[in-house]
Amino acid sequence: MKKIRLICIPAFLLFAGCGNDIPDPEVKPKKEANYLIPTNAAVQASLSYTGKDNMDVHHIVKGNKVFVECRVKDYSFREDSNGKLGKVIVEVDGAKKEYSSAAFVIEGLKPGKHTINLSIVDVANETTKYKKAFPIMIKE
């Protein structure tokens, strides 16, 4: 008899407790929350896409730094990949710099307008058809 009570009482509580707990229909909030990250510097971002040559360039300007990400259809920037290996040549205000990764940061830009020119070269430093230029504005 005690065994029956030990089995029946928890089962009864389980079924009785969950009987009227019907979930509410999906409720949409009346006002959507805007999430802003406080920062002292103005941020500008853009996406540059050229469909004909399959090169995507994303960049974000934060203070005097420019965060750049490149995606090129035919080239990879990792040595352990199976595709063609490439590098990114960046030219800003006449100064050239070489990056061996798809994402990089350009630092130390002075306030004002700048044009950033990107070109992809292969491992033999031969230029390819992939080139992109975009303007940026560094605020004080």
N, CA and C of each residue as an Amber inpcrd file, in Angstrom:
protein
   420
   0.8130000  -1.1890000   0.0000000   0.0000000   0.0000000   0.0000000
   0.8600000   1.2570000   0.0000000   1.9480000   1.2160000   0.7680000
   2.8280000   2.3720000   0.8120000   3.4760000   2.6200000  -0.5510000
   3.7910000   1.5420000  -1.2630000   4.4020000   1.6850000  -2.5880000
   3.4480000   2.3460000  -3.5700000   2.1870000   1.9960000  -3.4650000
   1.1840000   2.5850000  -4.3590000   1.0620000   4.0790000  -4.0810000
   1.0550000   4.4640000  -2.8100000   0.9810000   5.8740000  -2.4490000
   2.2210000   6.6250000  -2.9370000   3.3820000   6.0330000  -2.7910000
   4.6150000   6.6890000  -3.2410000   4.6350000   6.9100000  -4.7510000
   3.9550000   6.0710000  -5.4770000   3.9060000   6.2210000  -6.9360000
   2.7530000   7.1350000  -7.3430000   1.5990000   6.9790000  -6.7230000
   0.4000000   7.7180000  -7.1410000   0.4360000   9.1940000  -6.7510000
   0.9170000   9.5040000  -5.5630000   0.9000000  10.8950000  -5.1060000
   1.7910000  11.7740000  -5.9980000   3.0370000  11.4150000  -6.2920000
   3.8330000  12.2620000  -7.2000000   3.2370000  12.3520000  -8.6030000
   2.6490000  11.2420000  -9.0900000   2.0300000  11.2720000 -10.4090000
   0.8320000  12.2130000 -10.4160000   0.0160000  12.1660000  -9.3520000
  -1.1430000  13.0490000  -9.2410000  -0.7060000  14.5160000  -9.2020000
   0.3180000  14.8170000  -8.4180000   0.8190000  16.1930000  -8.3410000
   1.3790000  16.6690000  -9.6780000   2.0370000  15.7930000 -10.3680000
   2.5990000  16.1460000 -11.6680000   1.4940000  16.4950000 -12.6600000
   0.4800000  15.6480000 -12.7530000  -0.6020000  15.9060000 -13.7040000
  -1.4850000  17.0820000 -13.2860000  -1.7340000  17.2370000 -12.0010000
  -2.5880000  18.3200000 -11.5240000  -1.8870000  19.6690000 -11.6330000
  -0.5990000  19.7080000 -11.4410000   0.1390000  20.9660000 -11.4820000
   0.3060000  21.5290000 -12.8830000   0.3720000  20.6900000 -13.8700000
   0.6350000  21.1540000 -15.2390000  -0.6260000  21.2930000 -16.0740000
  -1.7860000  21.0130000 -15.5370000  -3.0040000  20.9910000 -16.3280000
  -3.4290000  22.3310000 -16.8780000  -3.3700000  23.3810000 -16.0920000
  -3.8780000  24.6800000 -16.5230000  -2.7790000  25.6280000 -16.9940000
  -1.6050000  25.1390000 -17.1540000  -0.4790000  25.9970000 -17.5490000
  -0.3400000  26.0030000 -19.0660000  -1.2100000  26.7470000 -19.7160000
  -1.1920000  26.8440000 -21.1700000  -0.3480000  28.0540000 -21.5600000
   0.6080000  27.8980000 -22.4670000   1.4520000  29.0360000 -22.8330000
   0.6610000  30.1140000 -23.5720000   1.0410000  31.3520000 -23.3450000
   0.4110000  32.4690000 -24.0270000   0.8420000  32.4940000 -25.4860000
  -0.0050000  33.0600000 -26.3550000   0.4340000  33.2010000 -27.7360000
   1.6270000  34.1510000 -27.8050000   2.3370000  34.0770000 -28.9110000
   3.5380000  34.9010000 -29.0540000   3.1830000  36.3800000 -28.9440000
   3.8270000  37.0460000 -28.0210000   3.5520000  38.4450000 -27.7480000
   4.7040000  39.2780000 -28.2930000   4.3690000  40.2760000 -29.0960000
   5.3850000  41.1750000 -29.6260000   5.4690000  42.4060000 -28.7420000
   6.6660000  42.8720000 -28.4740000   6.7760000  44.0680000 -27.6340000
   6.1990000  45.2880000 -28.3510000   5.6300000  46.1910000 -27.5510000
   5.0480000  47.3970000 -28.1280000   6.1160000  48.3280000 -28.6750000
   7.2330000  48.3770000 -28.0160000   8.3020000  49.2820000 -28.4100000
   9.5970000  48.4960000 -28.4610000  10.2750000  48.5630000 -29.5920000
  11.5370000  47.8500000 -29.7200000  12.6360000  48.6330000 -29.0240000
  13.5110000  47.9200000 -28.3910000  14.6220000  48.5610000 -27.6780000
  15.7460000  48.8590000 -28.6500000  16.3340000  50.0030000 -28.5130000
  17.4940000  50.3680000 -29.3060000  18.7230000  50.1790000 -28.4400000
  19.6180000  49.3400000 -28.8960000  20.8340000  49.0790000 -28.1520000
  21.9490000  49.9160000 -28.7310000  22.4690000  50.8120000 -27.9450000
  23.5640000  51.6680000 -28.3710000  24.7580000  51.4030000 -27.4850000
  25.9060000  51.3230000 -28.1080000  27.1330000  51.1380000 -27.3590000
  27.7540000  52.5140000 -27.1840000  27.9110000  52.9750000 -25.9440000
  28.4750000  54.3040000 -25.7480000  29.9430000  54.3310000 -26.1700000
  30.2820000  55.3160000 -26.9440000  31.6590000  55.4820000 -27.4010000
  31.9460000  56.9570000 -27.5780000  33.1810000  57.3240000 -27.4240000
  33.5620000  58.7200000 -27.5660000  33.7930000  59.1020000 -29.0220000
  34.0720000  58.1390000 -29.8690000  34.4170000  58.4290000 -31.2500000
  33.2390000  58.1220000 -32.1650000  33.1390000  58.8880000 -33.2270000
  32.1240000  58.6270000 -34.2270000  32.5490000  57.4090000 -35.0420000
  31.5730000  56.5940000 -35.4130000  31.8610000  55.3770000 -36.1540000
  31.1300000  55.4460000 -37.4720000  31.8310000  55.1370000 -38.5470000
  31.1900000  55.0330000 -39.8420000  31.5470000  53.6840000 -40.4300000
  30.5960000  53.0880000 -41.1160000  30.8210000  51.7630000 -41.6880000
  30.2130000  51.7120000 -43.0690000  30.7580000  50.8450000 -43.9050000
  30.1770000  50.6690000 -45.2240000  30.5560000  49.3230000 -45.7810000
  29.8570000  48.9540000 -46.8290000  30.1260000  47.7270000 -47.5560000
  30.3370000  48.1080000 -49.0030000  31.4470000  47.6870000 -49.5560000
  31.7140000  47.9270000 -50.9630000  31.6900000  46.5780000 -51.6600000
  30.8670000  46.4440000 -52.6620000  30.7660000  45.1690000 -53.3610000
  30.8040000  45.4270000 -54.8500000  31.6060000  44.6530000 -55.5250000
  31.6450000  44.7120000 -56.9740000  31.2570000  43.3400000 -57.4760000
  30.1100000  43.2300000 -58.0570000  29.6210000  41.9370000 -58.4970000
  30.4120000  41.3370000 -59.6360000  30.9670000  42.1700000 -60.4990000
  31.6330000  41.6280000 -61.6880000  32.9570000  40.9580000 -61.3780000
  33.6750000  41.4240000 -60.3370000  34.9590000  40.7950000 -60.0790000
  35.0000000  40.0600000 -58.7370000  33.8590000  39.9190000 -58.0710000
  33.7320000  39.1070000 -56.8600000  34.7050000  39.4790000 -55.7490000
  34.7550000  40.7510000 -55.4110000  35.5730000  41.2260000 -54.2950000
  34.6780000  42.0320000 -53.3610000  34.6050000  41.6020000 -52.1000000
  33.8430000  42.3170000 -51.0690000  34.8180000  43.0200000 -50.1500000
  34.5150000  44.2660000 -49.8170000  35.3290000  45.0100000 -48.8620000
  34.3830000  45.6450000 -47.8520000  34.5960000  45.3200000 -46.5830000
  33.8510000  45.9320000 -45.4840000  34.8400000  46.7690000 -44.6980000
  34.4070000  47.9570000 -44.2660000  35.2910000  48.7470000 -43.4150000
  34.4830000  49.5200000 -42.3800000  35.1310000  49.7210000 -41.2300000
  34.5550000  50.5010000 -40.1440000  35.6180000  51.4880000 -39.6930000
  35.2330000  52.7660000 -39.5810000  36.1410000  53.7980000 -39.0980000
  35.7650000  54.0960000 -37.6560000  36.7450000  53.9750000 -36.7640000
  36.5090000  54.2360000 -35.3540000  37.6790000  55.0600000 -34.8460000
  37.4200000  56.3320000 -34.5950000  38.5020000  57.2300000 -34.1830000
  39.4460000  57.4500000 -35.3580000  40.7350000  57.1670000 -35.1520000
  41.6900000  57.2950000 -36.2560000  42.1420000  55.9220000 -36.7560000
  41.3170000  54.9020000 -36.4930000  41.6080000  53.5460000 -36.9630000
  40.5540000  53.1210000 -37.9730000  40.9880000  52.3560000 -38.9630000
  40.0720000  51.8080000 -39.9550000  40.2080000  50.2900000 -39.9100000
  39.1100000  49.6150000 -39.6080000  39.0690000  48.1650000 -39.5800000
  38.5690000  47.7000000 -40.9460000  39.3550000  46.8840000 -41.6380000
  39.0430000  46.4820000 -43.0150000  38.9770000  44.9590000 -43.0850000
  37.9990000  44.4620000 -43.8590000  37.8970000  43.0360000 -44.1350000
  37.6790000  42.8560000 -45.6280000  38.4800000  42.0100000 -46.2520000
  38.3920000  41.7440000 -47.6940000  38.0190000  40.2880000 -47.9240000
  37.1790000  40.0770000 -48.9050000  36.8660000  38.7210000 -49.3650000
  37.0060000  38.7110000 -50.8750000  37.8130000  37.8150000 -51.3550000
  38.0620000  37.7060000 -52.7840000  37.7410000  36.2840000 -53.2100000
  37.0000000  36.1480000 -54.2990000  36.5090000  34.8430000 -54.7210000
  37.6330000  33.8570000 -55.0190000  38.6320000  34.2420000 -55.7560000
  39.6530000  33.3060000 -56.2280000  40.8660000  33.1820000 -55.3270000
  41.0010000  34.0230000 -54.3070000  42.2140000  34.0370000 -53.4940000
  41.9050000  33.8120000 -52.0230000  42.8750000  33.2170000 -51.3430000
  42.8110000  33.0280000 -49.9030000  44.0300000  33.7080000 -49.2990000
  43.9310000  34.0960000 -48.0480000  45.0370000  34.7680000 -47.3770000
  45.6730000  33.8820000 -46.3120000  45.2120000  32.6430000 -46.2060000
  45.7740000  31.6890000 -45.2460000  46.6720000  30.7120000 -45.9830000
  47.8190000  30.4390000 -45.4110000  48.7770000  29.5490000 -46.0510000
  48.3160000  28.0990000 -46.0540000  47.4390000  27.7340000 -45.1420000
  46.9950000  26.3430000 -45.0720000  45.7710000  26.0530000 -45.9400000
  45.3750000  26.9840000 -46.7900000  44.2080000  26.7740000 -47.6430000
  44.6310000  26.1030000 -48.9510000  43.6390000  25.5860000 -49.6610000
  43.9130000  24.9050000 -50.9250000  43.8970000  25.8420000 -52.1210000
  43.3470000  27.0430000 -51.9750000  43.2270000  27.9780000 -53.0890000
  44.5050000  28.7420000 -53.3380000  44.3940000  29.7210000 -54.2450000
  45.5330000  30.5860000 -54.5470000  45.8250000  31.4730000 -53.3410000
  47.0920000  31.6420000 -53.0520000  47.5020000  32.4640000 -51.9240000
  47.7010000  33.9020000 -52.3900000  47.1800000  34.8510000 -51.6390000
  47.2870000  36.2490000 -52.0150000  47.6390000  37.1390000 -50.8380000
  47.9450000  38.3890000 -51.1580000  48.2440000  39.4230000 -50.1660000
  47.4710000  40.6730000 -50.5430000  47.2660000  41.5390000 -49.5670000
  46.5680000  42.8000000 -49.8040000  47.5900000  43.9280000 -49.7050000
  47.6700000  44.7450000 -50.7600000  48.5030000  45.9440000 -50.7450000
  47.5750000  47.1270000 -50.4930000  47.8600000  47.8680000 -49.4240000
  47.0300000  49.0130000 -49.0350000  47.8430000  50.2790000 -49.2620000
  47.2170000  51.2360000 -49.9390000  47.8630000  52.5270000 -50.1660000
  46.9720000  53.6200000 -49.6060000  47.5320000  54.3770000 -48.6530000
  46.8270000  55.5010000 -48.0450000  47.7570000  56.6950000 -48.0860000
  47.3570000  57.7620000 -48.7420000  48.1290000  59.0000000 -48.8320000
  49.5570000  58.7470000 -49.3450000  49.7000000  57.8760000 -50.3210000
  51.0060000  57.6040000 -50.9070000  51.8400000  56.5750000 -50.1720000
  51.4510000  56.1930000 -48.9750000  52.1960000  55.1900000 -48.2170000
  51.5870000  53.8140000 -48.4700000  52.4450000  52.8430000 -48.8030000
  51.9710000  51.4850000 -49.0810000  52.3420000  50.5610000 -47.9340000
  51.4440000  49.6210000 -47.6790000  51.6810000  48.6160000 -46.6630000
  51.0920000  47.3010000 -47.1550000  51.7160000  46.1970000 -46.7790000
  51.2870000  44.8780000 -47.2270000  50.7170000  44.0870000 -46.0480000
  49.5720000  43.4410000 -46.2780000  48.9380000  42.6160000 -45.2540000
  48.7450000  41.2120000 -45.8210000  48.9920000  40.2110000 -44.9720000
  48.8470000  38.8160000 -45.3850000  47.5990000  38.1740000 -44.7890000
  46.6480000  38.9770000 -44.3880000  45.4030000  38.4510000 -43.8340000
  44.2220000  39.1760000 -44.4580000  43.0620000  38.5510000 -44.3580000
  41.8620000  39.1370000 -44.9530000  41.3130000  40.2900000 -44.1250000
  41.5960000  40.3090000 -42.8350000  41.1290000  41.3810000 -41.9550000
  42.3370000  42.0560000 -41.3170000  42.3200000  43.3830000 -41.2950000
  43.4490000  44.1270000 -40.7420000  42.9780000  45.4970000 -40.2960000
  43.8640000  46.1970000 -39.5610000  43.5460000  47.5180000 -39.0170000
  44.5780000  48.5090000 -39.5390000  44.1050000  49.6270000 -40.0630000
  44.9800000  50.7210000 -40.4830000  44.9200000  51.7570000 -39.3710000
  46.0810000  52.0660000 -38.7810000  46.1190000  52.9660000 -37.6270000
  46.8840000  54.2400000 -37.9470000  46.6750000  55.2350000 -37.0930000
  47.4680000  56.4510000 -37.1590000  47.0940000  57.4130000 -38.2670000
  45.8680000  57.4010000 -38.7100000  45.4490000  58.3270000 -39.7610000
  45.1320000  59.6880000 -39.1520000  45.5220000  60.7210000 -39.8620000
  45.2660000  62.0870000 -39.3980000  43.8380000  62.4880000 -39.7420000
  43.2750000  63.4400000 -38.9920000  41.9200000  63.9010000 -39.2990000
  41.8310000  64.4690000 -40.7160000  40.7150000  64.2000000 -41.3770000
  40.4900000  64.6790000 -42.7340000  40.0170000  63.5570000 -43.6380000
  39.9370000  63.8790000 -44.9400000  39.5090000  62.9020000 -45.9350000
  40.6990000  62.1110000 -46.4380000  40.4920000  60.8280000 -46.6140000
  41.5120000  59.9430000 -47.1530000  40.8550000  59.0060000 -48.1550000
  41.6280000  58.5310000 -49.1040000  41.1820000  57.4890000 -50.0150000
  42.0790000  56.2850000 -49.7980000  41.4520000  55.1590000 -49.5230000
  42.1940000  53.9230000 -49.2980000  42.0800000  53.0760000 -50.5580000
  43.2210000  52.7000000 -51.1120000  43.2860000  51.8650000 -52.3060000
  43.7620000  50.4780000 -51.9020000  42.9890000  49.4680000 -52.2490000
  43.3440000  48.0880000 -51.9740000  43.5910000  47.3700000 -53.2890000
  44.6330000  46.5690000 -53.3360000  44.8600000  45.7210000 -54.5010000
  45.3670000  44.3750000 -54.0220000  44.9530000  43.3380000 -54.7000000
  45.3280000  41.9780000 -54.3420000  46.4720000  41.5450000 -55.2580000
  47.5290000  41.0100000 -54.6510000  48.6520000  40.4650000 -55.4160000
  48.8120000  39.0040000 -55.0200000  49.3810000  38.2100000 -55.9440000
  49.6280000  36.8120000 -55.6060000  50.9730000  36.6740000 -54.9130000
  51.3830000  35.4560000 -54.6220000  52.6070000  35.2490000 -53.8470000
  53.8570000  35.6860000 -54.6030000  53.7840000  35.7650000 -55.9210000
  54.9210000  36.2280000 -56.7160000  54.8870000  37.7480000 -56.8760000
  54.0290000  38.4400000 -56.1240000  53.8380000  39.9000000 -56.1620000
  53.4010000  40.4080000 -57.5360000  52.6880000  39.5820000 -58.2670000
  52.1060000  40.0150000 -59.5380000  50.6980000  40.5170000 -59.2680000
  50.3600000  41.6610000 -59.8400000  49.0480000  42.2520000 -59.5920000
  47.9570000  41.4010000 -60.2240000  46.7920000  41.4520000 -59.6270000
  45.6360000  40.7260000 -60.1290000  44.5880000  41.7430000 -60.5710000
  43.4510000  41.2460000 -61.0230000  42.3770000  42.1440000 -61.4720000
  41.5840000  42.7310000 -60.3060000  41.8570000  42.2840000 -59.0900000
  41.0810000  42.7110000 -57.9420000  41.6600000  43.9780000 -57.3380000
  40.9090000  45.0660000 -57.4630000  41.3000000  46.3650000 -56.9040000
  40.0460000  47.0540000 -56.3940000  40.2150000  47.8180000 -55.3520000
  39.0820000  48.5470000 -54.7760000  39.6100000  49.8060000 -54.1110000
  38.8780000  50.8820000 -54.2290000  39.2180000  52.1420000 -53.5620000
  37.9460000  52.6640000 -52.8830000  38.1160000  53.2320000 -51.6990000
  36.9720000  53.8110000 -51.0090000  37.4390000  55.0020000 -50.1760000
  36.5940000  56.0260000 -50.0880000  36.9460000  57.2100000 -49.2830000
  36.5380000  57.0150000 -47.8290000  37.2910000  57.6400000 -46.9280000
  36.9330000  57.6550000 -45.5200000  37.1270000  59.0580000 -44.9820000
  36.4950000  59.3310000 -43.8590000  36.6380000  60.6340000 -43.2030000
  36.9960000  60.3870000 -41.7600000  38.1350000  60.9170000 -41.3390000
  38.5630000  60.8100000 -39.9550000  38.2050000  62.1320000 -39.2780000
  37.3730000  62.0250000 -38.2460000  36.9480000  63.2260000 -37.5200000
  37.8810000  63.4770000 -36.3510000  37.9410000  64.7160000 -35.9360000
  38.8130000  65.0880000 -34.8130000  38.2420000  64.6760000 -33.4960000
